[in-house]
PDB file of C-alpha atoms in Angstrom:
ATOM      1  CA  MET S 107       0.000   0.000   0.000  1.00  0.00           C
ATOM      2  CA  GLY S 108       1.344   3.428  -0.903  1.00  0.00           C
ATOM      3  CA  PRO S 109       1.711   6.389   1.481  1.00  0.00           C
ATOM      4  CA  ASN S 110      -1.603   7.867   0.308  1.00  0.00           C
ATOM      5  CA  GLY S 111      -3.480   4.686   1.193  1.00  0.00           C
ATOM      6  CA  ARG S 112      -3.735   3.552  -2.423  1.00  0.00           C
ATOM      7  CA  THR S 113      -2.061   0.575  -4.069  1.00  0.00           C
ATOM      8  CA  PRO S 114       1.061   1.776  -5.932  1.00  0.00           C
ATOM      9  CA  ARG S 115       0.819   1.975  -9.718  1.00  0.00           C
ATOM     10  CA  THR S 116       2.015  -1.367 -11.046  1.00  0.00           C
ATOM     11  CA  ALA S 117       3.009  -2.670 -14.475  1.00  0.00           C
ATOM     12  CA  VAL S 118       0.680  -5.592 -15.254  1.00  0.00           C
ATOM     13  CA  ALA S 119       0.324  -7.756 -18.358  1.00  0.00           C
ATOM     14  CA  VAL S 120      -2.850  -9.511 -19.499  1.00  0.00           C
ATOM     15  CA  ILE S 121      -2.329 -12.244 -22.077  1.00  0.00           C
ATOM     16  CA  GLY S 122      -5.469 -12.578 -24.154  1.00  0.00           C
ATOM     17  CA  ALA S 123      -8.231 -10.025 -24.653  1.00  0.00           C
ATOM     18  CA  GLY S 124     -11.254 -12.225 -25.055  1.00  0.00           C
ATOM     19  CA  ALA S 125     -14.273 -11.823 -22.799  1.00  0.00           C
ATOM     20  CA  VAL S 126     -12.489 -12.532 -19.506  1.00  0.00           C
ATOM     21  CA  GLY S 127      -9.150 -10.966 -20.430  1.00  0.00           C
ATOM     22  CA  GLY S 128     -10.827  -7.802 -21.653  1.00  0.00           C
ATOM     23  CA  VAL S 129     -12.898  -7.380 -18.498  1.00  0.00           C
ATOM     24  CA  VAL S 130      -9.905  -8.030 -16.219  1.00  0.00           C
ATOM     25  CA  ALA S 131      -7.677  -5.640 -18.198  1.00  0.00           C
ATOM     26  CA  SER S 132     -10.309  -2.903 -17.943  1.00  0.00           C
ATOM     27  CA  ALA S 133     -10.584  -3.441 -14.175  1.00  0.00           C
ATOM     28  CA  LEU S 134      -6.825  -3.145 -13.703  1.00  0.00           C
ATOM     29  CA  HIS S 135      -6.753   0.025 -15.804  1.00  0.00           C
ATOM     30  CA  ARG S 136      -9.599   1.435 -13.699  1.00  0.00           C
ATOM     31  CA  ALA S 137      -7.513   0.724 -10.604  1.00  0.00           C
ATOM     32  CA  GLY S 138      -4.775   2.946 -12.021  1.00  0.00           C
ATOM     33  CA  HIS S 139      -2.212   0.395 -13.160  1.00  0.00           C
ATOM     34  CA  ASP S 140      -0.092   0.360 -16.314  1.00  0.00           C
ATOM     35  CA  VAL S 141      -1.795  -2.397 -18.282  1.00  0.00           C
ATOM     36  CA  THR S 142      -0.276  -4.126 -21.294  1.00  0.00           C
ATOM     37  CA  VAL S 143      -2.658  -6.366 -23.230  1.00  0.00           C
ATOM     38  CA  CYS S 144      -0.964  -9.069 -25.299  1.00  0.00           C
ATOM     39  CA  VAL S 145      -2.990 -10.161 -28.333  1.00  0.00           C
ATOM     40  CA  ARG S 146      -2.778 -11.581 -31.842  1.00  0.00           C
ATOM     41  CA  THR S 147      -5.102  -8.994 -33.397  1.00  0.00           C
ATOM     42  CA  ARG S 148      -4.438  -5.334 -32.658  1.00  0.00           C
ATOM     43  CA  PHE S 149      -7.236  -2.963 -31.630  1.00  0.00           C
ATOM     44  CA  ASP S 150      -7.196   0.756 -30.820  1.00  0.00           C
ATOM     45  CA  GLU S 151      -8.964   0.774 -27.477  1.00  0.00           C
ATOM     46  CA  LEU S 152     -10.621  -1.599 -25.065  1.00  0.00           C
ATOM     47  CA  ARG S 153     -14.386  -1.085 -25.010  1.00  0.00           C
ATOM     48  CA  ILE S 154     -16.617  -2.625 -22.329  1.00  0.00           C
ATOM     49  CA  GLU S 155     -20.378  -2.491 -22.853  1.00  0.00           C
ATOM     50  CA  LYS S 156     -22.859  -3.172 -20.066  1.00  0.00           C
ATOM     51  CA  GLY S 157     -26.440  -2.434 -21.001  1.00  0.00           C
ATOM     52  CA  ALA S 158     -26.518   1.112 -22.370  1.00  0.00           C
ATOM     53  CA  ARG S 159     -23.277   2.014 -20.615  1.00  0.00           C
ATOM     54  CA  VAL S 160     -20.026   2.003 -22.596  1.00  0.00           C
ATOM     55  CA  GLU S 161     -16.580   2.462 -21.039  1.00  0.00           C
ATOM     56  CA  ARG S 162     -13.400   2.934 -23.032  1.00  0.00           C
ATOM     57  CA  PHE S 163      -9.935   2.101 -21.716  1.00  0.00           C
ATOM     58  CA  PRO S 164      -6.756   3.265 -23.495  1.00  0.00           C
ATOM     59  CA  VAL S 165      -4.682   0.246 -22.507  1.00  0.00           C
ATOM     60  CA  ARG S 166      -1.400  -0.517 -24.219  1.00  0.00           C
ATOM     61  CA  VAL S 167      -1.989  -3.194 -26.868  1.00  0.00           C
ATOM     62  CA  VAL S 168       0.946  -5.237 -28.208  1.00  0.00           C
ATOM     63  CA  THR S 169       1.080  -8.022 -30.766  1.00  0.00           C
ATOM     64  CA  ASP S 170       4.799  -8.849 -30.502  1.00  0.00           C
ATOM     65  CA  PRO S 171       6.542  -9.948 -27.286  1.00  0.00           C
ATOM     66  CA  SER S 172       9.911  -8.690 -28.501  1.00  0.00           C
ATOM     67  CA  GLY S 173      11.261  -6.007 -26.202  1.00  0.00           C
ATOM     68  CA  LEU S 174       8.866  -6.675 -23.337  1.00  0.00           C
ATOM     69  CA  LYS S 175      10.361  -6.878 -19.850  1.00  0.00           C
ATOM     70  CA  PRO S 176       9.289  -9.041 -16.903  1.00  0.00           C
ATOM     71  CA  VAL S 177       6.481  -7.674 -14.740  1.00  0.00           C
ATOM     72  CA  ARG S 178       5.281  -8.496 -11.231  1.00  0.00           C
ATOM     73  CA  TRP S 179       1.875  -9.786 -12.319  1.00  0.00           C
ATOM     74  CA  VAL S 180       0.755 -11.633 -15.442  1.00  0.00           C
ATOM     75  CA  LEU S 181      -2.917 -12.522 -15.927  1.00  0.00           C
ATOM     76  CA  LEU S 182      -3.159 -15.476 -18.329  1.00  0.00           C
ATOM     77  CA  ALA S 183      -6.606 -15.279 -19.924  1.00  0.00           C
ATOM     78  CA  VAL S 184      -6.376 -17.413 -23.052  1.00  0.00           C
ATOM     79  CA  LYS S 185      -8.584 -20.480 -23.423  1.00  0.00           C
ATOM     80  CA  SER S 186      -7.046 -23.717 -22.139  1.00  0.00           C
ATOM     81  CA  PHE S 187      -6.481 -25.116 -25.645  1.00  0.00           C
ATOM     82  CA  ASP S 188      -4.535 -21.938 -26.511  1.00  0.00           C
ATOM     83  CA  THR S 189      -2.095 -22.083 -23.597  1.00  0.00           C
ATOM     84  CA  GLU S 190       0.858 -23.133 -25.769  1.00  0.00           C
ATOM     85  CA  SER S 191       0.366 -20.033 -27.904  1.00  0.00           C
ATOM     86  CA  ALA S 192       1.187 -17.917 -24.852  1.00  0.00           C
ATOM     87  CA  ALA S 193       4.679 -19.410 -24.507  1.00  0.00           C
ATOM     88  CA  THR S 194       6.595 -16.535 -26.127  1.00  0.00           C
ATOM     89  CA  TRP S 195       4.652 -13.971 -24.089  1.00  0.00           C
ATOM     90  CA  LEU S 196       5.366 -15.807 -20.844  1.00  0.00           C
ATOM     91  CA  ARG S 197       9.074 -16.108 -21.629  1.00  0.00           C
ATOM     92  CA  SER S 198       9.315 -12.341 -22.119  1.00  0.00           C
ATOM     93  CA  LEU S 199       7.108 -11.278 -19.206  1.00  0.00           C
ATOM     94  CA  CYS S 200       8.148 -13.695 -16.461  1.00  0.00           C
ATOM     95  CA  ASP S 201      11.096 -14.046 -14.136  1.00  0.00           C
ATOM     96  CA  GLU S 202      11.565 -15.283 -10.578  1.00  0.00           C
ATOM     97  CA  ASN S 203       9.636 -12.255  -9.245  1.00  0.00           C
ATOM     98  CA  THR S 204       6.560 -12.816 -11.442  1.00  0.00           C
ATOM     99  CA  THR S 205       3.286 -14.350 -10.347  1.00  0.00           C
ATOM    100  CA  VAL S 206       1.065 -15.708 -13.127  1.00  0.00           C
ATOM    101  CA  VAL S 207      -2.651 -15.793 -12.324  1.00  0.00           C
ATOM    102  CA  VAL S 208      -4.224 -18.435 -14.566  1.00  0.00           C
ATOM    103  CA  LEU S 209      -7.769 -17.323 -15.443  1.00  0.00           C
ATOM    104  CA  GLN S 210      -9.039 -20.452 -17.173  1.00  0.00           C
ATOM    105  CA  ASN S 211     -11.965 -22.833 -16.884  1.00  0.00           C
ATOM    106  CA  GLY S 212     -11.723 -26.353 -15.524  1.00  0.00           C
ATOM    107  CA  VAL S 213      -9.789 -28.085 -12.755  1.00  0.00           C
ATOM    108  CA  GLU S 214      -6.430 -28.396 -14.526  1.00  0.00           C
ATOM    109  CA  GLN S 215      -5.643 -24.697 -15.013  1.00  0.00           C
ATOM    110  CA  THR S 216      -1.972 -24.744 -14.123  1.00  0.00           C
ATOM    111  CA  GLU S 217      -1.033 -27.983 -15.887  1.00  0.00           C
ATOM    112  CA  GLY S 218       1.481 -27.190 -18.596  1.00  0.00           C
ATOM    113  CA  VAL S 219       1.828 -23.520 -17.648  1.00  0.00           C
ATOM    114  CA  GLN S 220       4.745 -24.057 -15.270  1.00  0.00           C
ATOM    115  CA  ASP S 221       6.845 -25.466 -18.122  1.00  0.00           C
ATOM    116  CA  LEU S 222       6.201 -22.263 -20.076  1.00  0.00           C
ATOM    117  CA  ALA S 223       7.136 -20.001 -17.151  1.00  0.00           C
ATOM    118  CA  PRO S 224       9.514 -22.134 -15.051  1.00  0.00           C
ATOM    119  CA  ARG S 225      10.767 -19.307 -12.821  1.00  0.00           C
ATOM    120  CA  ALA S 226       7.378 -17.749 -12.070  1.00  0.00           C
ATOM    121  CA  SER S 227       4.889 -18.583  -9.327  1.00  0.00           C
ATOM    122  CA  LEU S 228       1.480 -19.835 -10.511  1.00  0.00           C
ATOM    123  CA  VAL S 229      -1.948 -19.114  -9.059  1.00  0.00           C
ATOM    124  CA  PRO S 230      -5.053 -20.949 -10.347  1.00  0.00           C
ATOM    125  CA  ALA S 231      -8.127 -18.712 -10.376  1.00  0.00           C
ATOM    126  CA  LEU S 232     -11.847 -19.439 -10.712  1.00  0.00           C
ATOM    127  CA  VAL S 233     -13.489 -16.700 -12.765  1.00  0.00           C
ATOM    128  CA  TYR S 234     -17.036 -15.519 -12.139  1.00  0.00           C
ATOM    129  CA  ILE S 235     -17.642 -13.232 -15.111  1.00  0.00           C
ATOM    130  CA  GLN S 236     -20.300 -13.604 -17.800  1.00  0.00           C
ATOM    131  CA  ALA S 237     -19.200 -11.686 -20.876  1.00  0.00           C
ATOM    132  CA  GLU S 238     -19.059 -11.960 -24.652  1.00  0.00           C
ATOM    133  CA  ARG S 239     -16.361 -10.828 -27.066  1.00  0.00           C
ATOM    134  CA  LEU S 240     -18.146  -9.025 -29.891  1.00  0.00           C
ATOM    135  CA  ALA S 241     -15.044  -7.966 -31.837  1.00  0.00           C
ATOM    136  CA  PRO S 242     -11.342  -7.370 -31.105  1.00  0.00           C
ATOM    137  CA  GLY S 243     -11.265  -5.049 -28.108  1.00  0.00           C
ATOM    138  CA  ARG S 244     -15.041  -4.926 -27.777  1.00  0.00           C
ATOM    139  CA  ILE S 245     -16.623  -6.851 -24.884  1.00  0.00           C
ATOM    140  CA  ARG S 246     -20.237  -7.076 -23.734  1.00  0.00           C
ATOM    141  CA  LEU S 247     -20.339  -7.637 -19.962  1.00  0.00           C
ATOM    142  CA  GLY S 248     -23.390  -9.406 -18.615  1.00  0.00           C
ATOM    143  CA  TYR S 249     -22.714  -9.829 -14.932  1.00  0.00           C
ATOM    144  CA  GLY S 250     -20.077 -11.028 -12.503  1.00  0.00           C
ATOM    145  CA  ASP S 251     -17.121  -9.122 -11.103  1.00  0.00           C
ATOM    146  CA  SER S 252     -14.951 -11.521  -9.152  1.00  0.00           C
ATOM    147  CA  PHE S 253     -12.519 -14.393  -9.229  1.00  0.00           C
ATOM    148  CA  GLN S 254     -11.489 -16.833  -6.531  1.00  0.00           C
ATOM    149  CA  VAL S 255      -7.976 -17.972  -5.615  1.00  0.00           C
ATOM    150  CA  PRO S 256      -6.503 -20.290  -2.978  1.00  0.00           C
ATOM    151  CA  ARG S 257      -4.889 -18.856   0.120  1.00  0.00           C
ATOM    152  CA  GLY S 258      -1.176 -18.185  -0.315  1.00  0.00           C
ATOM    153  CA  PRO S 259       1.585 -15.708   0.487  1.00  0.00           C
ATOM    154  CA  TRP S 260       0.601 -13.543  -2.485  1.00  0.00           C
ATOM    155  CA  ALA S 261      -3.166 -13.415  -1.755  1.00  0.00           C
ATOM    156  CA  GLU S 262      -3.183 -10.107   0.108  1.00  0.00           C
ATOM    157  CA  GLU S 263      -1.015  -8.402  -2.508  1.00  0.00           C
ATOM    158  CA  LEU S 264      -3.258  -9.675  -5.316  1.00  0.00           C
ATOM    159  CA  ALA S 265      -6.361  -8.379  -3.548  1.00  0.00           C
ATOM    160  CA  GLU S 266      -4.658  -4.994  -3.137  1.00  0.00           C
ATOM    161  CA  LEU S 267      -3.794  -4.968  -6.842  1.00  0.00           C
ATOM    162  CA  PHE S 268      -7.517  -4.938  -7.650  1.00  0.00           C
ATOM    163  CA  GLU S 269      -8.498  -2.283  -5.095  1.00  0.00           C
ATOM    164  CA  GLY S 270     -10.554   0.394  -6.816  1.00  0.00           C
ATOM    165  CA  SER S 271     -11.008  -1.793  -9.893  1.00  0.00           C
ATOM    166  CA  GLY S 272     -14.631  -2.789  -9.362  1.00  0.00           C
ATOM    167  CA  MET S 273     -13.514  -6.413  -9.254  1.00  0.00           C
ATOM    168  CA  THR S 274     -13.194  -8.574  -6.152  1.00  0.00           C
ATOM    169  CA  VAL S 275     -10.567 -11.203  -5.373  1.00  0.00           C
ATOM    170  CA  ASP S 276     -11.990 -13.829  -3.022  1.00  0.00           C
ATOM    171  CA  VAL S 277      -9.713 -16.228  -1.146  1.00  0.00           C
ATOM    172  CA  THR S 278     -10.849 -19.804  -0.477  1.00  0.00           C
ATOM    173  CA  GLU S 279      -9.452 -22.333   1.954  1.00  0.00           C
ATOM    174  CA  ASP S 280     -10.712 -25.234  -0.192  1.00  0.00           C
ATOM    175  CA  LEU S 281      -9.959 -24.640  -3.853  1.00  0.00           C
ATOM    176  CA  THR S 282     -10.575 -28.284  -4.794  1.00  0.00           C
ATOM    177  CA  THR S 283     -14.207 -28.137  -3.684  1.00  0.00           C
ATOM    178  CA  ALA S 284     -14.697 -24.708  -5.268  1.00  0.00           C
ATOM    179  CA  MET S 285     -13.234 -25.890  -8.591  1.00  0.00           C
ATOM    180  CA  TRP S 286     -15.399 -28.982  -8.832  1.00  0.00           C
ATOM    181  CA  ARG S 287     -18.516 -27.105  -7.736  1.00  0.00           C
ATOM    182  CA  LYS S 288     -17.975 -24.617 -10.546  1.00  0.00           C
ATOM    183  CA  LEU S 289     -17.116 -27.407 -12.988  1.00  0.00           C
ATOM    184  CA  MET S 290     -20.453 -29.093 -12.244  1.00  0.00           C
ATOM    185  CA  LEU S 291     -22.214 -26.002 -13.566  1.00  0.00           C
ATOM    186  CA  ASN S 292     -19.909 -25.441 -16.528  1.00  0.00           C
ATOM    187  CA  ILE S 293     -20.078 -28.975 -17.924  1.00  0.00           C
ATOM    188  CA  ALA S 294     -23.856 -28.650 -18.156  1.00  0.00           C
ATOM    189  CA  VAL S 295     -24.559 -25.078 -19.243  1.00  0.00           C
ATOM    190  CA  ASN S 296     -21.672 -24.748 -21.687  1.00  0.00           C
ATOM    191  CA  SER S 297     -22.031 -28.108 -23.390  1.00  0.00           C
ATOM    192  CA  LEU S 298     -25.813 -28.191 -23.657  1.00  0.00           C
ATOM    193  CA  THR S 299     -26.180 -24.637 -24.976  1.00  0.00           C
ATOM    194  CA  ALA S 300     -23.415 -25.257 -27.525  1.00  0.00           C
ATOM    195  CA  LEU S 301     -24.916 -28.558 -28.691  1.00  0.00           C
ATOM    196  CA  THR S 302     -28.475 -27.221 -28.965  1.00  0.00           C
ATOM    197  CA  LEU S 303     -27.503 -23.728 -30.204  1.00  0.00           C
ATOM    198  CA  ARG S 304     -29.895 -22.312 -27.631  1.00  0.00           C
ATOM    199  CA  ARG S 305     -29.485 -19.877 -24.773  1.00  0.00           C
ATOM    200  CA  MET S 306     -30.206 -20.614 -21.130  1.00  0.00           C
ATOM    201  CA  GLU S 307     -33.923 -20.921 -21.870  1.00  0.00           C
ATOM    202  CA  VAL S 308     -33.096 -24.466 -22.986  1.00  0.00           C
ATOM    203  CA  PHE S 309     -32.905 -25.415 -19.291  1.00  0.00           C
ATOM    204  CA  GLN S 310     -36.642 -24.860 -19.003  1.00  0.00           C
ATOM    205  CA  ASP S 311     -36.983 -28.177 -20.861  1.00  0.00           C
ATOM    206  CA  ALA S 312     -37.421 -31.020 -18.344  1.00  0.00           C
ATOM    207  CA  HIS S 313     -35.422 -33.489 -20.467  1.00  0.00           C
ATOM    208  CA  VAL S 314     -32.483 -31.085 -20.718  1.00  0.00           C
ATOM    209  CA  ARG S 315     -32.578 -30.512 -16.969  1.00  0.00           C
ATOM    210  CA  GLU S 316     -32.557 -34.277 -16.402  1.00  0.00           C
ATOM    211  CA  LEU S 317     -29.496 -34.623 -18.630  1.00  0.00           C
ATOM    212  CA  ALA S 318     -27.799 -31.712 -16.837  1.00  0.00           C
ATOM    213  CA  LEU S 319     -28.501 -33.390 -13.501  1.00  0.00           C
ATOM    214  CA  GLY S 320     -26.858 -36.600 -14.699  1.00  0.00           C
ATOM    215  CA  LEU S 321     -23.776 -34.759 -15.947  1.00  0.00           C
ATOM    216  CA  MET S 322     -23.457 -32.948 -12.623  1.00  0.00           C
ATOM    217  CA  ARG S 323     -23.844 -36.116 -10.561  1.00  0.00           C
ATOM    218  CA  GLU S 324     -21.022 -37.771 -12.503  1.00  0.00           C
ATOM    219  CA  ALA S 325     -18.755 -34.767 -11.914  1.00  0.00           C
ATOM    220  CA  SER S 326     -19.663 -34.736  -8.232  1.00  0.00           C
ATOM    221  CA  ALA S 327     -18.651 -38.390  -7.887  1.00  0.00           C
ATOM    222  CA  VAL S 328     -15.289 -37.783  -9.579  1.00  0.00           C
ATOM    223  CA  GLY S 329     -14.611 -34.597  -7.633  1.00  0.00           C
ATOM    224  CA  GLY S 330     -15.518 -36.322  -4.394  1.00  0.00           C
ATOM    225  CA  ALA S 331     -13.019 -39.085  -5.094  1.00  0.00           C
ATOM    226  CA  LEU S 332     -10.376 -36.381  -5.562  1.00  0.00           C
ATOM    227  CA  GLY S 333     -11.097 -34.677  -2.249  1.00  0.00           C
ATOM    228  CA  ALA S 334     -13.879 -32.221  -3.082  1.00  0.00           C
ATOM    229  CA  HIS S 335     -16.564 -31.980  -0.405  1.00  0.00           C
ATOM    230  CA  LEU S 336     -19.688 -32.338  -2.532  1.00  0.00           C
ATOM    231  CA  THR S 337     -23.065 -33.880  -1.756  1.00  0.00           C
ATOM    232  CA  GLU S 338     -26.349 -34.455  -3.567  1.00  0.00           C
ATOM    233  CA  GLU S 339     -27.477 -31.172  -2.026  1.00  0.00           C
ATOM    234  CA  ASP S 340     -24.644 -29.391  -3.855  1.00  0.00           C
ATOM    235  CA  VAL S 341     -25.721 -31.036  -7.119  1.00  0.00           C
ATOM    236  CA  GLN S 342     -29.357 -30.005  -6.651  1.00  0.00           C
ATOM    237  CA  ARG S 343     -28.359 -26.472  -5.678  1.00  0.00           C
ATOM    238  CA  THR S 344     -26.180 -26.193  -8.783  1.00  0.00           C
ATOM    239  CA  LEU S 345     -29.009 -27.391 -11.013  1.00  0.00           C
ATOM    240  CA  ALA S 346     -31.401 -24.928  -9.353  1.00  0.00           C
ATOM    241  CA  PHE S 347     -28.898 -22.138 -10.057  1.00  0.00           C
ATOM    242  CA  THR S 348     -29.473 -22.549 -13.798  1.00  0.00           C
ATOM    243  CA  ALA S 349     -32.969 -21.085 -13.264  1.00  0.00           C
ATOM    244  CA  GLU S 350     -31.409 -17.854 -11.965  1.00  0.00           C
ATOM    245  CA  PHE S 351     -29.906 -17.038 -15.364  1.00  0.00           C
ATOM    246  CA  ALA S 352     -31.890 -14.795 -17.663  1.00  0.00           C
ATOM    247  CA  ALA S 353     -33.505 -16.876 -20.403  1.00  0.00           C
ATOM    248  CA  ASP S 354     -31.563 -15.033 -23.112  1.00  0.00           C
ATOM    249  CA  ASN S 355     -28.155 -15.391 -21.451  1.00  0.00           C
ATOM    250  CA  GLY S 356     -25.613 -17.354 -23.457  1.00  0.00           C
ATOM    251  CA  THR S 357     -22.430 -19.197 -22.511  1.00  0.00           C
ATOM    252  CA  SER S 358     -18.842 -18.900 -23.658  1.00  0.00           C
ATOM    253  CA  MET S 359     -18.972 -22.218 -25.505  1.00  0.00           C
ATOM    254  CA  LEU S 360     -22.165 -21.233 -27.311  1.00  0.00           C
ATOM    255  CA  TYR S 361     -20.613 -17.917 -28.364  1.00  0.00           C
ATOM    256  CA  ASP S 362     -17.482 -19.701 -29.542  1.00  0.00           C
ATOM    257  CA  ARG S 363     -19.448 -22.200 -31.609  1.00  0.00           C
ATOM    258  CA  LEU S 364     -21.486 -19.466 -33.259  1.00  0.00           C
ATOM    259  CA  ALA S 365     -18.318 -17.524 -34.053  1.00  0.00           C
ATOM    260  CA  GLY S 366     -16.628 -20.597 -35.540  1.00  0.00           C
ATOM    261  CA  ARG S 367     -13.971 -20.687 -32.825  1.00  0.00           C
ATOM    262  CA  PRO S 368     -12.591 -23.844 -31.149  1.00  0.00           C
ATOM    263  CA  LEU S 369     -14.597 -25.147 -28.190  1.00  0.00           C
ATOM    264  CA  GLU S 370     -13.180 -25.570 -24.694  1.00  0.00           C
ATOM    265  CA  TYR S 371     -14.916 -28.886 -24.050  1.00  0.00           C
ATOM    266  CA  ASP S 372     -11.675 -30.712 -23.255  1.00  0.00           C
ATOM    267  CA  ALA S 373     -11.098 -28.582 -20.143  1.00  0.00           C
ATOM    268  CA  LEU S 374     -14.695 -29.155 -18.988  1.00  0.00           C
ATOM    269  CA  ASN S 375     -16.435 -32.440 -19.822  1.00  0.00           C
ATOM    270  CA  GLY S 376     -13.136 -33.831 -21.084  1.00  0.00           C
ATOM    271  CA  ALA S 377     -11.521 -33.229 -17.695  1.00  0.00           C
ATOM    272  CA  VAL S 378     -14.296 -35.186 -15.982  1.00  0.00           C
ATOM    273  CA  VAL S 379     -13.722 -38.091 -18.372  1.00  0.00           C
ATOM    274  CA  ARG S 380      -9.935 -38.039 -17.914  1.00  0.00           C
ATOM    275  CA  GLN S 381     -10.056 -37.951 -14.142  1.00  0.00           C
ATOM    276  CA  ALA S 382     -12.788 -40.610 -14.061  1.00  0.00           C
ATOM    277  CA  GLU S 383     -10.688 -42.989 -16.161  1.00  0.00           C
ATOM    278  CA  LYS S 384      -7.789 -42.642 -13.721  1.00  0.00           C
ATOM    279  CA  LEU S 385     -10.109 -43.469 -10.838  1.00  0.00           C
ATOM    280  CA  GLY S 386     -12.064 -46.256 -12.529  1.00  0.00           C
ATOM    281  CA  ILE S 387     -15.351 -44.328 -12.285  1.00  0.00           C
ATOM    282  CA  ASP S 388     -17.901 -44.672 -15.081  1.00  0.00           C
ATOM    283  CA  VAL S 389     -19.135 -41.348 -16.503  1.00  0.00           C
ATOM    284  CA  PRO S 390     -21.150 -42.342 -19.599  1.00  0.00           C
ATOM    285  CA  LEU S 391     -23.013 -39.056 -19.976  1.00  0.00           C
ATOM    286  CA  ASN S 392     -19.884 -36.922 -19.922  1.00  0.00           C
ATOM    287  CA  ARG S 393     -18.188 -39.345 -22.329  1.00  0.00           C
ATOM    288  CA  ALA S 394     -21.123 -39.044 -24.732  1.00  0.00           C
ATOM    289  CA  VAL S 395     -21.282 -35.257 -24.521  1.00  0.00           C
ATOM    290  CA  THR S 396     -17.506 -34.995 -24.986  1.00  0.00           C
ATOM    291  CA  ALA S 397     -17.727 -37.181 -28.104  1.00  0.00           C
ATOM    292  CA  LEU S 398     -20.531 -35.044 -29.535  1.00  0.00           C
ATOM    293  CA  LEU S 399     -18.672 -31.781 -28.901  1.00  0.00           C
ATOM    294  CA  GLN S 400     -15.508 -33.228 -30.411  1.00  0.00           C
ATOM    295  CA  ALA S 401     -17.433 -34.249 -33.531  1.00  0.00           C
ATOM    296  CA  LEU S 402     -18.918 -30.803 -34.186  1.00  0.00           C
ATOM    297  CA  ARG S 403     -17.933 -29.018 -37.373  1.00  0.00           C
ATOM    298  CA  PRO S 404     -17.883 -25.235 -37.884  1.00  0.00           C
ATOM    299  CA  LEU S 405     -21.332 -23.850 -38.610  1.00  0.00           C
ATOM    300  CA  ASP S 406     -22.139 -23.174 -42.252  1.00  0.00           C
ATOM    301  CA  THR S 407     -23.110 -19.512 -42.469  1.00  0.00           C
ATOM    302  CA  GLY S 408     -23.568 -19.576 -46.229  1.00  0.00           C
ATOM    303  CA  GLY S 409     -21.173 -16.684 -46.593  1.00  0.00           C
ATOM    304  CA  ALA S 410     -23.578 -14.419 -44.742  1.00  0.00           C
ATOM    305  CA  GLY S 411     -21.540 -14.156 -41.555  1.00  0.00           C
ATOM    306  CA  MET S 412     -22.292 -15.476 -38.104  1.00  0.00           C
ATOM    307  CA  PRO S 413     -25.719 -17.137 -37.800  1.00  0.00           C
ATOM    308  CA  ARG S 414     -28.253 -15.371 -35.660  1.00  0.00           C
ATOM    309  CA  LEU S 415     -28.219 -16.537 -32.050  1.00  0.00           C
ATOM    310  CA  PRO S 416     -31.535 -18.113 -31.074  1.00  0.00           C
ATOM    311  CA  ARG S 417     -33.370 -16.145 -28.387  1.00  0.00           C
ATOM    312  CA  ALA S 418     -35.944 -17.071 -25.834  1.00  0.00           C
ATOM    313  CA  ALA S 419     -39.529 -16.900 -27.019  1.00  0.00           C
TER     314      ALA S 419
END
């Protein structure tokens, strides 16, 4: 904390400016830090839209890691299947004083990242942000303004980094349970909206809810075998939470499918299948959904651009 009671201005790098990366970068800029956003496609300014409100953030945008120096904090916000693409960024931005906060879905966030940043410290983070990337640098924020990390020696400093940002850093004593509880929700809402090409209104269908319940129960069994404290009550509460979404809300996997981007199913349903195989637990529903997502082909837009996203009636 600085002498004026505010967190000192800090050089921070955000790798990836999709929905989550864009929102996090804007929060850090709002908190007064020097934010460098590392991307493949350049844009002039970061624009966050929430309802009728539009905020613009003149962050530094770079497309080449050459010349970058190590920073204290790196926020890794690429999708799990894109982690390898961040290797050159991490080599330039990380040294023994760097902490990399991995803002990815799933329960295997840090696997593979340490090899790309061997001298840095890694922090897995559970993100609670619902947002959609509309174009490079343009993000529509639905709701959510926090992420969750395990307790550690850097936790207080990370929380201070986000002071005044509008975003909260929550510390949990039991990250394993938190990760699997979130995964239970993600394996259902992401996969079933992407497969049906429907928004959250699809969960008003009793058959879809029954399938979601089965997917969640399988994940709960696997997570429990790995040390997560989950019960049938947690499963039922997670299923009930799907009714709290607005009917026309979408999910990141649905948006990615509609935009013709790769799908992050391997970090979600695929992770359940992988861990279940190691434990000898049968997860037929997650295996079936993973196979279906893997078999999807890019949508045919007929040259007319992205197909219109189905809305609730």
